[in-house]
CSV table of C-alpha atoms in Angstrom, one decimal:
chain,number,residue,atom,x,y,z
A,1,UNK,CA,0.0,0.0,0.0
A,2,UNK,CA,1.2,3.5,-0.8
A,3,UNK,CA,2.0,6.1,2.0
A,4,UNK,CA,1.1,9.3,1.9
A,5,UNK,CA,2.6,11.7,3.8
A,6,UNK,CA,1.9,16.0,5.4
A,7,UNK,CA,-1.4,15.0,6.1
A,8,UNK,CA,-2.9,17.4,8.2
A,9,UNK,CA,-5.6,16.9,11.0
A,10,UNK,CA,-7.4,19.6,12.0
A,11,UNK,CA,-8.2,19.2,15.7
A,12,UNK,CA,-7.2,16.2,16.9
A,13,UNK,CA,-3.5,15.6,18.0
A,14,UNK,CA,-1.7,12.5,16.8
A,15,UNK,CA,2.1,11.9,16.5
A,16,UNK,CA,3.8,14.2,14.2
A,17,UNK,CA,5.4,17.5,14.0
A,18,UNK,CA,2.7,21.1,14.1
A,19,UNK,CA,1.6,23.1,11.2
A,20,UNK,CA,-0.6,25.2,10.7
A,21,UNK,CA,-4.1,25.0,8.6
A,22,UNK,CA,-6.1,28.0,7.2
A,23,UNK,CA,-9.6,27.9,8.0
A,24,UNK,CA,-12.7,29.7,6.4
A,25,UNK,CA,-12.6,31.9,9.1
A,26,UNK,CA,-9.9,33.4,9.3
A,27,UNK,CA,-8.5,31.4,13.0
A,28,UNK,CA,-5.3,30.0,13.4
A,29,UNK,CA,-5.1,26.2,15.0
A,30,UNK,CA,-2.7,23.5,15.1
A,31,UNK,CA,-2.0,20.7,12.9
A,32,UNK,CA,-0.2,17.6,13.2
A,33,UNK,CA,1.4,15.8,10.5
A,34,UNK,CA,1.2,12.0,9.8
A,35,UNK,CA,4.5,10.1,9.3
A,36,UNK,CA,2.3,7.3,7.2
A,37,UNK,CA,-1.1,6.9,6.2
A,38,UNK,CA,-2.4,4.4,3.5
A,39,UNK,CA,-4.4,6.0,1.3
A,40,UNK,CA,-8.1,5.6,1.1
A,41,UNK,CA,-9.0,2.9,-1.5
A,42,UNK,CA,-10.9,3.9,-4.8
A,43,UNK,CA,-11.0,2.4,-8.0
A,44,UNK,CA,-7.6,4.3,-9.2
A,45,UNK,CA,-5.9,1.3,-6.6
A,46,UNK,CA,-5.1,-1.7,-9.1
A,47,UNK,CA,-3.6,-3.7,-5.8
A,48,UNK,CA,-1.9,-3.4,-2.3
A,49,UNK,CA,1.2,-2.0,-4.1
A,50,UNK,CA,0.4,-0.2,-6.8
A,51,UNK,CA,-1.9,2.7,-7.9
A,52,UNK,CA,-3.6,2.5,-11.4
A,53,UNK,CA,-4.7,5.4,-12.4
A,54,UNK,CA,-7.7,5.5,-14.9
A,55,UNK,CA,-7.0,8.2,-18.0
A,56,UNK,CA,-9.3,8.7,-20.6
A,57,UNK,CA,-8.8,10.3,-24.1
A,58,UNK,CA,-8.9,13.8,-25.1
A,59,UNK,CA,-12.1,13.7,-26.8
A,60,UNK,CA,-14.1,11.7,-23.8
A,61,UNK,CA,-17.4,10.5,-23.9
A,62,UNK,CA,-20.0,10.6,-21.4
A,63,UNK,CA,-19.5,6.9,-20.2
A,64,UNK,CA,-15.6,6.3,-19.5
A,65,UNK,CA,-14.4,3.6,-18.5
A,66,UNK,CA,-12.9,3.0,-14.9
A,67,UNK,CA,-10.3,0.0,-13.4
A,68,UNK,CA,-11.8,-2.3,-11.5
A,69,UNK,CA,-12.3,-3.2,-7.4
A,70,UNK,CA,-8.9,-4.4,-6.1
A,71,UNK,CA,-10.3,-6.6,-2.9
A,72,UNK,CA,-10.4,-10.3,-4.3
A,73,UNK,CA,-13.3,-10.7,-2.7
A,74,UNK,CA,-15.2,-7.7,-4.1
A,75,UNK,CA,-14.3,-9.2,-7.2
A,76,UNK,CA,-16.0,-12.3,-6.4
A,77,UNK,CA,-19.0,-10.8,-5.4
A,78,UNK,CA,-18.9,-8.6,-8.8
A,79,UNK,CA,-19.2,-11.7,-11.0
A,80,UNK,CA,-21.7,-10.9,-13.6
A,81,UNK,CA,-23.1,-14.2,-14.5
A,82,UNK,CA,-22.5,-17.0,-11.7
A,83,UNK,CA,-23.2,-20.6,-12.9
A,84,UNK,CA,-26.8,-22.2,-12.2
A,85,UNK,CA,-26.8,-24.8,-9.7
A,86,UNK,CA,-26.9,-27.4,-12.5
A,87,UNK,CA,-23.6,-26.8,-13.4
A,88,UNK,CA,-21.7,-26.4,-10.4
A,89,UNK,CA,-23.4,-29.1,-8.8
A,90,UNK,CA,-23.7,-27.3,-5.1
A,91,UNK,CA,-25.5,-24.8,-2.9
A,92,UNK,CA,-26.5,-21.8,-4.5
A,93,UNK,CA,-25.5,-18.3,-3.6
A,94,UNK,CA,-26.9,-15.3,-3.9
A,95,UNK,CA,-24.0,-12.6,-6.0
A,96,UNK,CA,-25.0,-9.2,-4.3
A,97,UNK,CA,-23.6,-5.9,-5.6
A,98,UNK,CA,-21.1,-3.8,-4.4
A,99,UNK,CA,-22.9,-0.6,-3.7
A,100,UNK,CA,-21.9,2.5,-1.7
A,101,UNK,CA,-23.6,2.9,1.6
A,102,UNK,CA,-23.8,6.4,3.6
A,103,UNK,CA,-23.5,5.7,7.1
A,104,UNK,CA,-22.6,7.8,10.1
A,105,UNK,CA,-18.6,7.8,11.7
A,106,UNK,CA,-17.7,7.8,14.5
A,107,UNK,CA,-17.9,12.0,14.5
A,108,UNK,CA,-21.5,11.7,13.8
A,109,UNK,CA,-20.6,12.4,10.1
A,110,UNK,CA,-22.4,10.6,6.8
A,111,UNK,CA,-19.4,9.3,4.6
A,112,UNK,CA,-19.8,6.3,1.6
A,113,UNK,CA,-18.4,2.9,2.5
A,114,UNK,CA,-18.7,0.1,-0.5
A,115,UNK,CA,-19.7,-2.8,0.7
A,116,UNK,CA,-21.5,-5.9,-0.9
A,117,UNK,CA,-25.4,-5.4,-0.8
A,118,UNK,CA,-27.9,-9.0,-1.9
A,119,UNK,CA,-31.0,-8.0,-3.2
A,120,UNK,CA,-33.3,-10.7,-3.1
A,121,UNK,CA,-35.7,-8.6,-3.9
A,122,UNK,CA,-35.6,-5.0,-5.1
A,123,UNK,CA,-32.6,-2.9,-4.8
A,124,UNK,CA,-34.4,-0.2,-3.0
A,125,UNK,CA,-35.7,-1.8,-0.5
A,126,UNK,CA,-32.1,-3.9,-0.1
A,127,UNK,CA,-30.1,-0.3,0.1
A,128,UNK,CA,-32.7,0.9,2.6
A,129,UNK,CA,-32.5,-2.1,4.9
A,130,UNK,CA,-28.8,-2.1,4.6
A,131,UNK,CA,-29.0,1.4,6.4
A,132,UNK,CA,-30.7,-0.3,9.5
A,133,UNK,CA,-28.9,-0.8,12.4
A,134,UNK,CA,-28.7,-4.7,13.7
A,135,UNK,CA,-29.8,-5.6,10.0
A,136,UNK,CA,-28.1,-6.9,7.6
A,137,UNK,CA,-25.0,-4.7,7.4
A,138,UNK,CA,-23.8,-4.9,10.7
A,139,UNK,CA,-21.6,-8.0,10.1
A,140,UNK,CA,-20.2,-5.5,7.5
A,141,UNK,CA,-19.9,-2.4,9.1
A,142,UNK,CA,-16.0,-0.7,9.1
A,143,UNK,CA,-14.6,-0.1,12.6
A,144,UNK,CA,-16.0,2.9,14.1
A,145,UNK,CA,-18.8,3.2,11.8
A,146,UNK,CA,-22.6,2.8,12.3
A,147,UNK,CA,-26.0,2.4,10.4
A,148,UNK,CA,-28.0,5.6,10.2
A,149,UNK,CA,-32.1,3.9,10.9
A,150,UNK,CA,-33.1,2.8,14.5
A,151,UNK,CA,-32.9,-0.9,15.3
A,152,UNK,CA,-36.3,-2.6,14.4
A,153,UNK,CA,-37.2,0.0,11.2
A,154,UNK,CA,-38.8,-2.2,8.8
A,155,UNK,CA,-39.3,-1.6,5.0
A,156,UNK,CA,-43.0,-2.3,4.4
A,157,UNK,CA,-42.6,-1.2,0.8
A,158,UNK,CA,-40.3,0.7,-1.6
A,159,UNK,CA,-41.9,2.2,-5.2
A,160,UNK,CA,-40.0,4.4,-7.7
A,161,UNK,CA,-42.5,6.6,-9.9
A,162,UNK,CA,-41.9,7.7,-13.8
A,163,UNK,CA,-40.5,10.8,-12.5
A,164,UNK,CA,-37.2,9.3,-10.4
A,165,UNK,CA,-39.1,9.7,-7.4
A,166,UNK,CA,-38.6,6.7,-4.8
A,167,UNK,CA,-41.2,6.3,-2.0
A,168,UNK,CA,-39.9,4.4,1.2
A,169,UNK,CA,-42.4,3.2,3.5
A,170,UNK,CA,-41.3,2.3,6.8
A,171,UNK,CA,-42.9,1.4,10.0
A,172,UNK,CA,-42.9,3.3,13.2
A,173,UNK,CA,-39.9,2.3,14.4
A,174,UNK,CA,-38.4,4.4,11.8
A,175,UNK,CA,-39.1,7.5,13.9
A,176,UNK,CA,-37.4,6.4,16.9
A,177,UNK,CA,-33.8,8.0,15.8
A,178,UNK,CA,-31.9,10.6,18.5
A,179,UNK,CA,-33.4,13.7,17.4
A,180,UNK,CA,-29.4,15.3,16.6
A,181,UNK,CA,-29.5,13.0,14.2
A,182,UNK,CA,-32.4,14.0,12.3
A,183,UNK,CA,-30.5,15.9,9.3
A,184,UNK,CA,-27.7,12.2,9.1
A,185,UNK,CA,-30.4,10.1,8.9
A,186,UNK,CA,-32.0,11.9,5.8
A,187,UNK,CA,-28.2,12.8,4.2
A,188,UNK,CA,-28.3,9.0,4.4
A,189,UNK,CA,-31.2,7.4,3.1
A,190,UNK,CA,-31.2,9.8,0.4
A,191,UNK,CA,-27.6,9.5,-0.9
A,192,UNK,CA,-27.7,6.4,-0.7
A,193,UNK,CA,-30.9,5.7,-2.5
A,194,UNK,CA,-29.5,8.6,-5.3
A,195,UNK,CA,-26.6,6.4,-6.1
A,196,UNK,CA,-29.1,4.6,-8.4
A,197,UNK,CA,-29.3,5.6,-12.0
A,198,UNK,CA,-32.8,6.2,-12.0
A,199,UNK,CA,-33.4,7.4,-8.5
A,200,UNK,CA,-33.3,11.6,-8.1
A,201,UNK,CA,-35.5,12.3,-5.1
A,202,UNK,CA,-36.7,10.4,-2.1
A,203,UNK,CA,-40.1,10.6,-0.2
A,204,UNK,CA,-40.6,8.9,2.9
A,205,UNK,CA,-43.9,7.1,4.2
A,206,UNK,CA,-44.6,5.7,7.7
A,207,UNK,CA,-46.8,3.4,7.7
A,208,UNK,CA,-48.5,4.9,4.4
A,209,UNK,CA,-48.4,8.0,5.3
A,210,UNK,CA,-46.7,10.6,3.7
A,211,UNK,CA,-44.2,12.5,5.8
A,212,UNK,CA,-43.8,16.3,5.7
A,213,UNK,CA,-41.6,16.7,8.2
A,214,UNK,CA,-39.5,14.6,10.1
A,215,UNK,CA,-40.6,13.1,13.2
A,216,UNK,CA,-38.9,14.8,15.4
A,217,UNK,CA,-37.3,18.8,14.2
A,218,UNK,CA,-39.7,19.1,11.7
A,219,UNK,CA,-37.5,19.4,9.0
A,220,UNK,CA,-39.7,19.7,5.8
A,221,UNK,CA,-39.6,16.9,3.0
A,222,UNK,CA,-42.6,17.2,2.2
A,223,UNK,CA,-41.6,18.0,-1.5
A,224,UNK,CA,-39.2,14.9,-1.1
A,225,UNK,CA,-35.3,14.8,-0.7
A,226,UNK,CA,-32.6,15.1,-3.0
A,227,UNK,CA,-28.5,15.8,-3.3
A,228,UNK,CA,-29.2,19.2,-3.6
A,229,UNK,CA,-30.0,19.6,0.4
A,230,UNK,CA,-26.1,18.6,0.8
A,231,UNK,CA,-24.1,16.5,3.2
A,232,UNK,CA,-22.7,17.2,6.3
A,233,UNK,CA,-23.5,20.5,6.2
A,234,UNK,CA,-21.0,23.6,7.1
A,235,UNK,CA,-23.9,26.3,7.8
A,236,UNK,CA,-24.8,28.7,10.1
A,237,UNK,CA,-27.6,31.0,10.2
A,238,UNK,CA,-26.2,33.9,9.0
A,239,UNK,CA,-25.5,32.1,5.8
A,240,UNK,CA,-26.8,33.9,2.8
A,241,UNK,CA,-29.3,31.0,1.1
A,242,UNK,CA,-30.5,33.3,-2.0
A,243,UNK,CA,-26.7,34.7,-3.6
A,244,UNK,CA,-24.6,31.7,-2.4
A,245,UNK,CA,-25.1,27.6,-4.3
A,246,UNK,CA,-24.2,23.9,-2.5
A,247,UNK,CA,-20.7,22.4,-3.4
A,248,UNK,CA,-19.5,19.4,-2.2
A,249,UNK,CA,-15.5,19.0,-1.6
A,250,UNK,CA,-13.9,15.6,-0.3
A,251,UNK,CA,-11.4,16.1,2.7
A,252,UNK,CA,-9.9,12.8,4.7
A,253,UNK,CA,-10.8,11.1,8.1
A,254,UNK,CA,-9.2,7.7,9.5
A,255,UNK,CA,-10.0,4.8,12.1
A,256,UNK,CA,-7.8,2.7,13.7
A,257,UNK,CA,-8.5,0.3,10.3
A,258,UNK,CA,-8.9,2.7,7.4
A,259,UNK,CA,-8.4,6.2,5.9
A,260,UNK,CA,-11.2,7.6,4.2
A,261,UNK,CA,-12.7,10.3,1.9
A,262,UNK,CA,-15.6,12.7,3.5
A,263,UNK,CA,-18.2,14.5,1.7
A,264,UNK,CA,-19.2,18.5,3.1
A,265,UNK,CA,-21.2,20.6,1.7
A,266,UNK,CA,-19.9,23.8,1.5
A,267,UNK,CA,-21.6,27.6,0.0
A,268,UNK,CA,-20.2,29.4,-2.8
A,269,UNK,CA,-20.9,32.8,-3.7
A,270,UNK,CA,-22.7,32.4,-7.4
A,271,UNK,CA,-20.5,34.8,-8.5
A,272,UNK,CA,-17.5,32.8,-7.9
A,273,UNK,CA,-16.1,30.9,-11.2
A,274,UNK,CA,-18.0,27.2,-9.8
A,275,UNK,CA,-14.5,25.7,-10.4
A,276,UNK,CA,-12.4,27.9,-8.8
A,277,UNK,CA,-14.4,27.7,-6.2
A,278,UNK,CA,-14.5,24.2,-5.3
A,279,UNK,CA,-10.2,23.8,-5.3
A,280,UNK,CA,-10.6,27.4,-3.2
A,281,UNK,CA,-12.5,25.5,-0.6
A,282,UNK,CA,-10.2,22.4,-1.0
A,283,UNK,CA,-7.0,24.4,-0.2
A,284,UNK,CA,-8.8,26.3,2.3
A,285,UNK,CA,-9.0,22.4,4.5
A,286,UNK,CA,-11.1,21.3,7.0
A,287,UNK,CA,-13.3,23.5,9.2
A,288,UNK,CA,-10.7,24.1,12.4
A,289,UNK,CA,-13.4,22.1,14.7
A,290,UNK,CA,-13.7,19.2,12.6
A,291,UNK,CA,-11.6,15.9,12.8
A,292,UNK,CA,-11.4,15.8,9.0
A,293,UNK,CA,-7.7,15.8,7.3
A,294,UNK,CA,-6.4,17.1,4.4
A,295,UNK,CA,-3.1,16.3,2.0
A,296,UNK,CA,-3.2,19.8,0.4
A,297,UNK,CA,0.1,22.0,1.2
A,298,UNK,CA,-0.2,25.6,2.2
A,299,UNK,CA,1.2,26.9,-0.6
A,300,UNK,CA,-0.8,25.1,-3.6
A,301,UNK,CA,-2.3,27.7,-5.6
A,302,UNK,CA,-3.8,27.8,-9.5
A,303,UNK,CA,-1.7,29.6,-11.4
A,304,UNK,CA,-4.4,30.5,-14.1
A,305,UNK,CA,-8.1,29.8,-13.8
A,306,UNK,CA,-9.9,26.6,-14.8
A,307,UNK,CA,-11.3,25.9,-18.1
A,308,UNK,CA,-13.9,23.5,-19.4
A,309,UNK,CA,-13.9,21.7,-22.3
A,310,UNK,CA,-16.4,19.0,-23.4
A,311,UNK,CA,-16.8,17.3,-19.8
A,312,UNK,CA,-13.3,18.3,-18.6
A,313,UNK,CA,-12.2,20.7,-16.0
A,314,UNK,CA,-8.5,21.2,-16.9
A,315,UNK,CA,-6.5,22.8,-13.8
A,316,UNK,CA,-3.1,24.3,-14.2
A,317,UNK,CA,-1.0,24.3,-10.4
A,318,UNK,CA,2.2,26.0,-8.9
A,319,UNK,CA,4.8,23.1,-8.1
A,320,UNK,CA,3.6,23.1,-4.4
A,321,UNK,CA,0.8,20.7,-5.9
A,322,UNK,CA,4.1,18.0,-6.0
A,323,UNK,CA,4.6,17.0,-2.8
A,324,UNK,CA,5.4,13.5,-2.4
A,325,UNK,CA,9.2,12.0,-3.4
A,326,UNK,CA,11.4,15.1,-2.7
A,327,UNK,CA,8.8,17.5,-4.6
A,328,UNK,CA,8.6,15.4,-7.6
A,329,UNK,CA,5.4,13.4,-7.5
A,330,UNK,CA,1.7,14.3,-6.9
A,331,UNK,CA,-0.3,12.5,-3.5
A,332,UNK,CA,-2.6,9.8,-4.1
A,333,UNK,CA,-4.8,11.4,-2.0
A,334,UNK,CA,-4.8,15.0,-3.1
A,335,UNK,CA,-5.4,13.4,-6.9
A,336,UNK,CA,-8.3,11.8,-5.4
A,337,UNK,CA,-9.8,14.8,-3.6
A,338,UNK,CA,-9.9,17.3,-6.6
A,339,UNK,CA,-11.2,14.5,-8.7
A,340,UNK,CA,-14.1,13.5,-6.4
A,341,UNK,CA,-15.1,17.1,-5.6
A,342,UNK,CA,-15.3,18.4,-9.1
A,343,UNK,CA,-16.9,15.5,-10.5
A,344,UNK,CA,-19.8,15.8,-8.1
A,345,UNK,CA,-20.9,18.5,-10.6
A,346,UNK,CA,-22.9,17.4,-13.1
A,347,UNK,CA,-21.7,18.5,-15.9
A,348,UNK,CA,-17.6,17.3,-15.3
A,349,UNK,CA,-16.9,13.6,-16.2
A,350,UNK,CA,-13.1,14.4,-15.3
A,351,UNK,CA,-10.3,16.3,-14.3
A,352,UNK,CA,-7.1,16.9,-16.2
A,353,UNK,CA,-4.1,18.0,-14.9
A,354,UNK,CA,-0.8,20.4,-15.4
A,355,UNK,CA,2.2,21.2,-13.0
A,356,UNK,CA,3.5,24.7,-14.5
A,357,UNK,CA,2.0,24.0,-17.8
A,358,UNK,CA,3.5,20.8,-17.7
A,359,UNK,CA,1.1,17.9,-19.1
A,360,UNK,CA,2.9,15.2,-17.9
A,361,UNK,CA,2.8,14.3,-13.9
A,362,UNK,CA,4.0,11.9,-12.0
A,363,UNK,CA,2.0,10.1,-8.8
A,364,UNK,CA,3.2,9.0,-5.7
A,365,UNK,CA,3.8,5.3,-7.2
A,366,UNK,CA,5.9,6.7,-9.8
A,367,UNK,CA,3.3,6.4,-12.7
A,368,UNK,CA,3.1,9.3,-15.4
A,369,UNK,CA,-0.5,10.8,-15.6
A,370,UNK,CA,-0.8,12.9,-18.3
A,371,UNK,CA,-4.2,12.6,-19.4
A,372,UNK,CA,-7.4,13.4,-17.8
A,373,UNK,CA,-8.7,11.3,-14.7
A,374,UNK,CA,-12.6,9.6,-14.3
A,375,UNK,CA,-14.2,9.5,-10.9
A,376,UNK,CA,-14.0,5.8,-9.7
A,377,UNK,CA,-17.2,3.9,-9.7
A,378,UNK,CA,-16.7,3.2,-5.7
A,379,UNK,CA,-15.1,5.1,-2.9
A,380,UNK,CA,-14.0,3.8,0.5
A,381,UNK,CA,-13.7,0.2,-0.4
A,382,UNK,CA,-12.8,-1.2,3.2
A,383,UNK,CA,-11.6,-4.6,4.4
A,384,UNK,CA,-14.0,-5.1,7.1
C-alpha cells in the first residue's frame, strides 16, 4: 500500500510535528502531520502495491471507462453471471452488488463505504434495509462506523414513480432516531438511494403516510429529498441562502482500520467561477473544529483559472501541488480529492491535470499521468 505523507488533522493531535491549517474563518489552530497513512481505497488502486490510475482520451465521452475493485473478494461478489446450480453441482449463492452505503462515523458524520449489498428482492428496499442498524449490514460495518435507521425500522414497501421519485415506507420504528440525528439520517437514506441511476429524489412514508416533516425537528420533505439539500453540512444561520449555491468538496478522516474520503457541503458565492471555487475550498482544508484531514500544502495555488472543455475541467498548479518524493510526485490522495469534488458536478466527467503547464505528472507510485482522470465507480472500499 502506498503512503502518503503531510497529512494534516485539523483538531485532533496525533504523533507528528505542528503546522498550521487556514480555515474559512480566518483562525489559526494547530495541525499535526502524519509520518504514514495508507491512502483511502478507490477504483484508481489496481492492488496493495500499486496505484492504477484511470485516464481517458482527449475527446471523452460521457461513459468512460474505470479500473476495477482491487479486494479479491469484491471481485467475487462482482461476477456478472454466476453458474446455475446445474452446473456447479452445489448450494447456491446469492452474487450481491457492491454498492456505496452512507453511514454515520464515528464523528456523527455521513461518509460512503462500499460494501456488498444481496438483493433478493428490489434494490431499493435492499439499500434501505442495509442502512438499519442490527440488519443486515452490521456483520459488514467498518470499525468505528454505524448504520444511520433505528434498530427494528422495517421496509414495508419501496416504489419508484416515472419521475425518479422513490417512495420508502417504513414502520414506526423508523421515527425512533436521537433527534441530533435527524439531518444524518435523511443525508443517508437519500444519498444512498440517489446512487441509483434512476433514482433523483426520495419521499418517505410511515406506515403509508406521507411525511412532511420529520418526526422529530420538523425538518420539511414534504416536496421529497434530493443531493441538492447537501451533506454534512458547514452552515450557520447567518448564511446567505438566495446569492450563495451547495458544493461538495472531499477532505480525509481515518480509524484505527482505514483512511477515508468525507463528503461536506460547503456555500459558494454564485459569483464565484463554480470551479475555482470548489479547489478554493479544498486548499482552504477542514473547518478548524472538525476531525477531517487534508493532503493539500499551504502553498498550492492555481496559477491560471480553470477551463472547461467538453466534460473536462482542466486545472493548471504551482509546483507546491508535487509533494510527495522530494517535490517530484503528486499525493494519491490530493489526486483523489480534486477529482471526487469536481466531479460531483454534473456537468464534469473528469479532471485533467498540469504542474506549471506541464502535461505530464507523476504520482506518488511513480506512474506518469498525463491525461485526464474519471471518478471511480466506488469510494472507501474497506476490508471489514
Amino acid at each position: 500500500m502506498l503512503r502518503g505523507s503531510g497529512i494534516r488533522r485539523s483538531s485532533a493531535m496525533i504523533a507528528g510535528a505542528a503546522v498550521l491549517l487556514l480555515t474559512a474563518c480566518g483562525s489559526q489552530a494547530t495541525n499535526d502531520v502524519l509520518e504514514e497513512l495508507d491512502p483511502p481505497q478507490i477504483d484508481y488502486i489496481e492492488d496493495e502495491n500499486e496505484l492504477e490510475v484511470e485516464v481517458i482520451e482527449d475527446d471523452i465521452t460521457d461513459e468512460g471507462e474505470v479500473s476495477s475493485i482491487t479486494d479479491e473478494s469484491m471481485e467475487e461478489n462482482e461476477t456478472e453471471e454466476a453458474a446455475s446450480p446445474e452446473e456447479k453441482g452445489g448450494e447456491v449463492t446469492v452474487q450481491g452488488e457492491i454498492r456505496e452505503l452512507y453511514l454515520l462515523d464515528s464523528n456523527g458524520m455521513v461518509a460512503p463505504q462500499s460494501v456488498e449489498v444481496i438483493s433478493e428482492e428490489d434494490e431499493l428496499t435492499a439499500l434501505a434495509e442495509h442502512l438499519v442498524q442490527e440488519g443486515p449490514v452490521t456483520e459488514n460495518l467498518p470499525n468505528g462506523f454505524q448504520a444511520s435507521l433505528p434498530a427494528g425500522t422495517e421496509v414495508l414497501s419501496a416504489d419508484l414513480n416515472e419521475q425518479g421519485v422513490a417512495t420508502i415506507n417504513f414502520n414506526d420504528y423508523f421515527g425512533e432516531y436521537h433527534p441530533a440525528q435527524e439531518m444524518q439520517v435523511l443525508q443517508s437514506l437519500t444519498w444512498t438511494l440517489t446512487q441509483l441511476d434512476d433514482v433523483d429524489k426520495v419521499s418517505i412514508q410511515i406506515n403509508g403516510e406521507d411525511l412532511t416533516a420529520m418526526p422529530h425537528n420538523d425538518t420539511p420533505i414534504g416536496d421529497g429529498y434530493t443531493r441538492a439539500h447537501g451533506i454534512n453540512l458547514e452552515m450557520t444561520d447567518q448564511t446567505d441562502l438566495v446569492s450563495t449555491e451547495p458544493v461538495v468538496v472531499y477532505f480525509l478522516n481515518q480509524t484505527e482500520d482505514q483512511t477515508y474520503y468525507v463528503p461536506v457541503t460547503r456555500r459558494i458565492s454564485q459569483e464565484e467561477d463554480k470551479y475555482q471555487a470548489v479547489i478554493n475550498e479544498l486548499l482552504e482544508g477542514p473547518h478548524y473544529m472538525s476531525e477531517l484531514l487534508t493532503d493539500f500544502r499551504q502553498e498550492v495555488e492555481l496559477i491560471e483559472e480553470p477551463e472547461y472543455h467538453d466534460g473536462t475541467v482542466v486545472l493548471n498548479f504551482n509546483e507546491a501541488l508535487l509533494s510527495q518524493h522530494d517535490g517530484t510526485a503528486l499525493s494519491e490522495n490530493v489526486l483523489n480529492m480534486i477529482v471526487l469534488s469536481l466531479t460531483e458536478q454534473e456537468e464534469v466527467n473528469s479532471v485533467s491535470f498540469m504542474v506549471e503547464s506541464e502535461e505530464e505528472i507523476m504520482v506518488s507510485n511513480g506512474e506518469a499521468l498525463s491525461e485526464a482522470v474519471v471518478r471511480p465507480d466506488h469510494v472507501n472500499i474497506g476490508q471489514f
